[in-house]
Amino acid sequence: MSSRVNDSVRIEVPKTAEGRRLDAFLAAELGSRSRAQRLISGGVVTVDGRQRAKRHLVVAGEAVEVGELPQTAPAAASHPVAGFTVVYADPALMVVDKPAGVVVHPGRGNATGTLVQALAGLAAGGEDPSRPGIVHRLDRNTSGLLVVARTETAHRRLREQLARRQMRREYLALVEGRPTARSGTIDAPIGRDRRLRTLMSLDTDHPREARTHFVVERTLAAHTLLRIRLETGRTHQIRVHLAGIGHPVCGDPDYGQAGTLGLDRQFLHAARLAFAHPLTGVQLDLRSELPEELQGALARAQPTAEPSGG
């Protein structure tokens, strides 16, 4: 027996249906098991006022109320789903290639369109429910590789690797000018800037240790392509450290000069991620090519007449 209440349908479970799975019971009423499962997953189905899993076994006399899923087209137009590419996946973890312009998790000014929301149902683990599965982050306008846990155990073990500095994270950065050495380490504490609280700085009241290693990958007339390895992972670390030695990342609107070489973002890309699988111990080593807009900027930078030697 069913009846309509406002915009929802109320169905009383008859004795003949007792013991059936909720999704199977609704499929018989709605004519489609896939639709029934979508409604249950969408949280618009209740049994005696409570949401139940699709495997719930219904009992005679229970009241199953079925609402309508919200219309998604207008929301999609206002808040597009974050794009990403999966480069590796198994039941324990995923490694995704994040494009520039995508924020990793919701925060002030970024309530929707984040990577976390795009990964809903695919990631898990961690104490913060707003950041399920997130092991480390990339800035909004930094592209490249990011590992995401899919279980609590995987998340804990990946975070342990990160804390022990056993996870290798390499970036490609095009910087202004040319460092005096072909390789080096920047060891300088970072914290919130004393005057501009939205930025990080070497001039801070609350310094935290930060170390960045670099090697010259390619020399150009007025720029240098560096391969960067993070030892620590402070907010904006690479950008602050490189600006601090007088070689800001090209196109960086916060710590350098926006628009360099036609860029509308900083030239910073997480190109390599290597770590031990948190369950099997097998070494994973993933790579990501420079995206087209960075390849274009690199092509516009004039090469030096001298060989780089590396």
Coordinates of C-alpha atoms in Angstrom, one line a residue:
M1 CA 0.0 0.0 0.0
S2 CA 1.4 3.4 -1.0
S3 CA 0.4 7.0 -0.6
R4 CA 1.9 10.4 -1.5
V5 CA 2.9 12.8 1.2
N6 CA 4.0 16.2 -0.2
D7 CA 6.7 15.3 -2.7
S8 CA 7.5 11.9 -1.3
V9 CA 5.9 8.5 -1.6
R10 CA 5.1 6.4 1.5
I11 CA 4.9 2.7 1.1
E12 CA 3.9 0.3 3.9
V13 CA 5.7 -3.0 3.8
P14 CA 3.1 -5.9 3.4
K15 CA 3.6 -9.3 5.0
T16 CA 4.3 -10.8 1.6
A17 CA 7.5 -8.7 1.3
E18 CA 8.9 -9.3 4.8
G19 CA 12.6 -10.3 4.8
R20 CA 13.4 -8.8 1.3
R21 CA 16.3 -6.4 0.9
L22 CA 15.3 -2.8 0.9
D23 CA 16.6 -2.2 -2.7
A24 CA 14.8 -5.3 -4.0
F25 CA 11.6 -4.2 -2.3
L26 CA 11.7 -0.7 -3.7
A27 CA 12.7 -2.1 -7.2
A28 CA 9.4 -4.0 -7.2
E29 CA 7.5 -0.8 -6.3
L30 CA 9.4 1.6 -8.6
G31 CA 10.1 -0.7 -11.5
S32 CA 13.9 -0.3 -11.5
R33 CA 16.5 -1.7 -9.1
S34 CA 19.2 0.8 -10.2
R35 CA 16.8 3.7 -9.6
A36 CA 16.0 2.2 -6.1
Q37 CA 19.7 2.0 -5.3
R38 CA 20.4 5.5 -6.5
L39 CA 17.6 6.8 -4.2
I40 CA 18.9 4.9 -1.2
S41 CA 22.5 6.1 -1.9
G42 CA 21.2 9.6 -2.3
G43 CA 19.8 9.6 1.2
V44 CA 16.2 10.2 0.2
V45 CA 14.8 6.8 1.4
T46 CA 13.9 6.3 5.0
V47 CA 12.4 3.3 6.9
D48 CA 10.3 4.4 9.8
G49 CA 12.0 7.7 9.6
R50 CA 15.6 6.4 9.5
Q51 CA 18.0 6.0 6.6
R52 CA 18.8 2.4 6.0
A53 CA 21.4 0.6 3.8
K54 CA 20.2 -1.1 0.6
R55 CA 20.8 -4.5 2.3
H56 CA 18.4 -3.7 5.1
L57 CA 15.8 -6.5 5.4
V58 CA 12.3 -4.9 5.5
V59 CA 9.7 -5.9 8.1
A60 CA 6.0 -6.1 7.7
G61 CA 4.4 -2.8 8.8
E62 CA 7.4 -0.6 8.3
A63 CA 6.8 2.6 6.5
V64 CA 9.2 3.2 3.6
E65 CA 9.3 6.9 2.5
V66 CA 10.8 7.7 -0.8
G67 CA 11.7 11.3 -1.7
E68 CA 13.2 12.8 -4.9
L69 CA 16.8 13.4 -5.6
P70 CA 17.7 17.0 -6.0
Q71 CA 18.1 18.3 -9.5
T72 CA 21.8 18.2 -10.4
A73 CA 21.9 20.2 -13.6
P74 CA 21.8 23.8 -12.1
A75 CA 24.3 22.8 -9.4
A76 CA 26.6 21.4 -11.9
A77 CA 26.5 24.7 -13.9
S78 CA 27.3 26.7 -10.7
H79 CA 29.7 24.4 -9.1
P80 CA 31.5 22.2 -11.7
V81 CA 32.9 18.9 -10.5
A82 CA 36.6 19.0 -10.0
G83 CA 38.5 17.2 -12.8
F84 CA 41.4 14.7 -12.2
T85 CA 43.0 11.7 -13.7
V86 CA 43.6 8.4 -11.9
V87 CA 47.2 7.2 -12.7
Y88 CA 47.1 4.3 -10.2
A89 CA 44.4 2.6 -8.1
D90 CA 43.8 -0.4 -6.0
P91 CA 41.5 -1.2 -3.0
A92 CA 43.9 0.6 -0.6
L93 CA 44.8 3.8 -2.4
M94 CA 44.6 6.0 -5.5
V95 CA 47.2 8.3 -7.0
V96 CA 45.5 11.1 -8.9
D97 CA 46.9 13.7 -11.3
K98 CA 45.3 17.0 -10.2
P99 CA 45.0 19.9 -12.7
A100 CA 45.7 23.5 -11.7
G101 CA 42.7 25.4 -10.5
V102 CA 41.4 22.6 -8.3
V103 CA 41.4 22.9 -4.5
V104 CA 42.1 19.7 -2.6
H105 CA 39.6 20.0 0.2
P106 CA 36.8 22.5 1.3
G107 CA 37.9 25.5 3.2
R108 CA 37.1 29.2 3.6
G109 CA 36.1 30.5 0.1
N110 CA 36.1 27.0 -1.4
A111 CA 33.0 25.2 -0.3
T112 CA 32.4 23.3 -3.5
G113 CA 34.2 22.0 -6.5
T114 CA 37.0 20.4 -4.6
L115 CA 39.0 17.2 -5.2
V116 CA 37.6 15.7 -2.0
Q117 CA 34.0 16.2 -3.2
A118 CA 34.9 14.7 -6.6
L119 CA 36.3 11.6 -4.8
A120 CA 33.2 11.1 -2.6
G121 CA 32.8 7.4 -2.0
L122 CA 36.2 6.6 -3.3
A123 CA 38.4 7.9 -0.5
A124 CA 38.5 7.1 3.2
G125 CA 40.7 7.4 6.3
G126 CA 41.8 10.1 8.7
E127 CA 40.3 12.0 11.6
D128 CA 39.0 15.0 9.7
P129 CA 35.6 14.1 8.1
S130 CA 36.0 17.0 5.7
R131 CA 39.2 15.5 4.2
P132 CA 38.6 11.8 3.9
G133 CA 41.7 9.9 2.6
I134 CA 43.8 13.1 2.1
V135 CA 47.4 12.3 2.9
H136 CA 49.1 15.5 1.6
R137 CA 48.0 18.5 -0.4
L138 CA 48.9 20.6 -3.4
D139 CA 48.1 24.3 -3.8
R140 CA 45.2 25.2 -5.9
N141 CA 47.3 26.3 -8.9
T142 CA 50.0 23.6 -8.5
S143 CA 49.3 20.6 -10.7
G144 CA 50.5 17.0 -10.4
L145 CA 50.5 13.8 -8.4
L146 CA 48.7 13.3 -5.1
V147 CA 48.2 10.0 -3.1
V148 CA 44.7 9.4 -1.6
A149 CA 43.9 6.6 0.9
R150 CA 40.9 4.4 0.5
T151 CA 41.0 2.7 4.0
E152 CA 41.8 3.8 7.5
T153 CA 44.8 1.5 7.6
A154 CA 46.2 2.8 4.4
H155 CA 45.8 6.4 5.5
R156 CA 47.6 5.8 8.8
R157 CA 50.5 4.1 7.2
L158 CA 50.9 6.6 4.4
R159 CA 50.9 9.4 6.9
E160 CA 53.5 7.6 8.9
Q161 CA 55.7 7.4 5.8
L162 CA 55.2 11.1 5.2
A163 CA 56.2 11.9 8.8
R164 CA 59.3 9.7 8.6
R165 CA 60.2 11.4 5.2
Q166 CA 60.1 8.1 3.4
M167 CA 57.8 9.4 0.6
R168 CA 59.7 10.9 -2.3
R169 CA 57.9 14.0 -3.7
E170 CA 59.6 15.6 -6.7
Y171 CA 58.4 18.8 -8.5
L172 CA 59.4 20.7 -11.6
A173 CA 59.6 24.4 -11.2
L174 CA 60.6 27.1 -13.7
V175 CA 62.2 30.0 -11.8
E176 CA 63.4 33.4 -12.7
G177 CA 67.2 33.8 -13.1
R178 CA 69.8 31.1 -12.4
P179 CA 71.0 29.8 -9.1
T180 CA 74.7 30.1 -8.4
A181 CA 75.0 26.3 -7.8
R182 CA 73.7 23.4 -9.9
S183 CA 72.3 21.8 -6.8
G184 CA 71.6 22.8 -3.2
T185 CA 69.5 22.7 -0.1
I186 CA 67.4 25.6 1.2
D187 CA 67.1 25.1 5.0
A188 CA 65.0 27.9 6.3
P189 CA 62.0 27.8 8.7
I190 CA 58.6 29.0 7.4
G191 CA 55.5 30.3 9.1
R192 CA 52.6 32.8 8.7
D193 CA 53.8 36.1 7.4
R194 CA 53.8 38.8 10.2
R195 CA 51.8 41.3 8.1
L196 CA 49.9 39.3 5.5
R197 CA 48.3 36.4 7.3
T198 CA 47.2 34.7 4.0
L199 CA 50.8 34.2 3.0
M200 CA 53.7 32.2 4.3
S201 CA 57.1 33.7 5.0
L202 CA 60.7 33.4 6.3
D203 CA 59.8 36.5 8.3
T204 CA 57.5 34.9 10.8
D205 CA 56.7 34.8 14.5
H206 CA 56.0 31.1 14.4
P207 CA 58.8 29.4 12.4
R208 CA 58.6 25.7 11.5
E209 CA 61.5 23.7 10.1
A210 CA 61.5 23.5 6.3
R211 CA 64.0 22.0 3.9
T212 CA 63.9 22.0 0.1
H213 CA 66.5 20.3 -2.2
F214 CA 67.0 21.4 -5.8
V215 CA 68.9 20.3 -8.9
V216 CA 69.2 22.2 -12.1
E217 CA 67.3 20.4 -14.8
R218 CA 67.7 22.8 -17.7
T219 CA 69.2 26.3 -18.1
L220 CA 67.5 29.0 -20.2
A221 CA 68.4 32.5 -21.2
A222 CA 66.6 34.2 -18.3
H223 CA 65.1 31.2 -16.4
T224 CA 66.0 27.9 -15.0
L225 CA 64.1 24.7 -14.8
L226 CA 64.6 23.0 -11.4
R227 CA 63.8 19.6 -10.1
I228 CA 62.7 20.0 -6.5
R229 CA 62.6 17.4 -3.8
L230 CA 60.6 18.2 -0.6
E231 CA 62.0 16.9 2.7
T232 CA 59.4 18.7 4.7
G233 CA 55.9 19.8 3.5
R234 CA 55.0 23.2 4.8
T235 CA 52.3 25.3 3.1
H236 CA 53.7 27.1 0.0
Q237 CA 57.2 25.8 1.0
I238 CA 58.7 25.6 -2.5
R239 CA 57.4 28.9 -3.5
V240 CA 58.5 30.7 -0.4
H241 CA 62.0 29.1 -0.4
L242 CA 62.7 29.8 -4.0
A243 CA 61.5 33.4 -3.7
G244 CA 63.7 33.6 -0.5
I245 CA 66.9 32.9 -2.5
G246 CA 66.0 35.4 -5.2
H247 CA 64.6 32.9 -7.8
P248 CA 60.8 33.0 -7.5
V249 CA 58.7 30.5 -9.4
C250 CA 57.6 32.0 -12.8
G251 CA 54.0 33.2 -12.8
D252 CA 53.6 33.1 -9.0
P253 CA 51.1 35.8 -8.2
D254 CA 51.9 35.7 -4.4
Y255 CA 55.7 35.4 -4.2
G256 CA 56.8 36.4 -7.6
Q257 CA 55.4 38.1 -10.7
A258 CA 52.1 37.0 -12.2
G259 CA 51.8 36.5 -16.0
T260 CA 55.5 35.7 -16.7
L261 CA 55.8 33.9 -20.1
G262 CA 52.0 34.2 -20.5
L263 CA 51.3 32.0 -17.5
D264 CA 48.0 32.4 -15.5
R265 CA 49.4 30.2 -12.7
Q266 CA 52.7 29.4 -11.1
F267 CA 55.0 27.0 -13.0
L268 CA 55.1 24.3 -10.4
H269 CA 54.2 20.7 -11.1
A270 CA 54.3 17.6 -8.9
A271 CA 56.1 15.3 -11.4
R272 CA 57.0 12.3 -9.3
L273 CA 55.7 10.4 -6.3
A274 CA 57.4 7.3 -5.0
F275 CA 56.6 5.4 -1.8
A276 CA 56.1 1.9 -0.4
H277 CA 52.6 0.5 -0.7
P278 CA 51.0 0.8 2.8
L279 CA 49.8 -2.9 2.8
T280 CA 52.2 -4.9 0.6
G281 CA 55.4 -2.9 0.9
V282 CA 55.9 -2.9 -2.8
Q283 CA 57.6 0.2 -4.1
L284 CA 55.4 2.4 -6.3
D285 CA 57.0 5.1 -8.5
L286 CA 54.6 7.3 -10.5
R287 CA 55.4 10.1 -12.9
S288 CA 53.4 12.9 -14.5
E289 CA 54.3 14.9 -17.6
L290 CA 54.2 18.6 -17.6
P291 CA 50.7 19.8 -18.6
E292 CA 50.3 21.7 -21.9
E293 CA 50.2 25.2 -20.5
L294 CA 53.5 24.6 -18.7
Q295 CA 55.1 23.0 -21.8
G296 CA 54.0 26.1 -23.8
A297 CA 55.6 28.5 -21.2
L298 CA 58.8 26.4 -21.3
A299 CA 58.8 26.6 -25.1
R300 CA 58.5 30.4 -24.9
A301 CA 61.5 30.7 -22.6
Q302 CA 64.5 31.2 -24.8
P303 CA 67.1 28.4 -24.4
T304 CA 70.7 29.4 -23.5
A305 CA 73.4 29.0 -26.0
E306 CA 75.5 27.1 -23.5
P307 CA 74.9 23.4 -22.9
S308 CA 73.4 22.7 -19.5
G309 CA 75.6 19.8 -18.8
G310 CA 72.8 17.7 -17.3

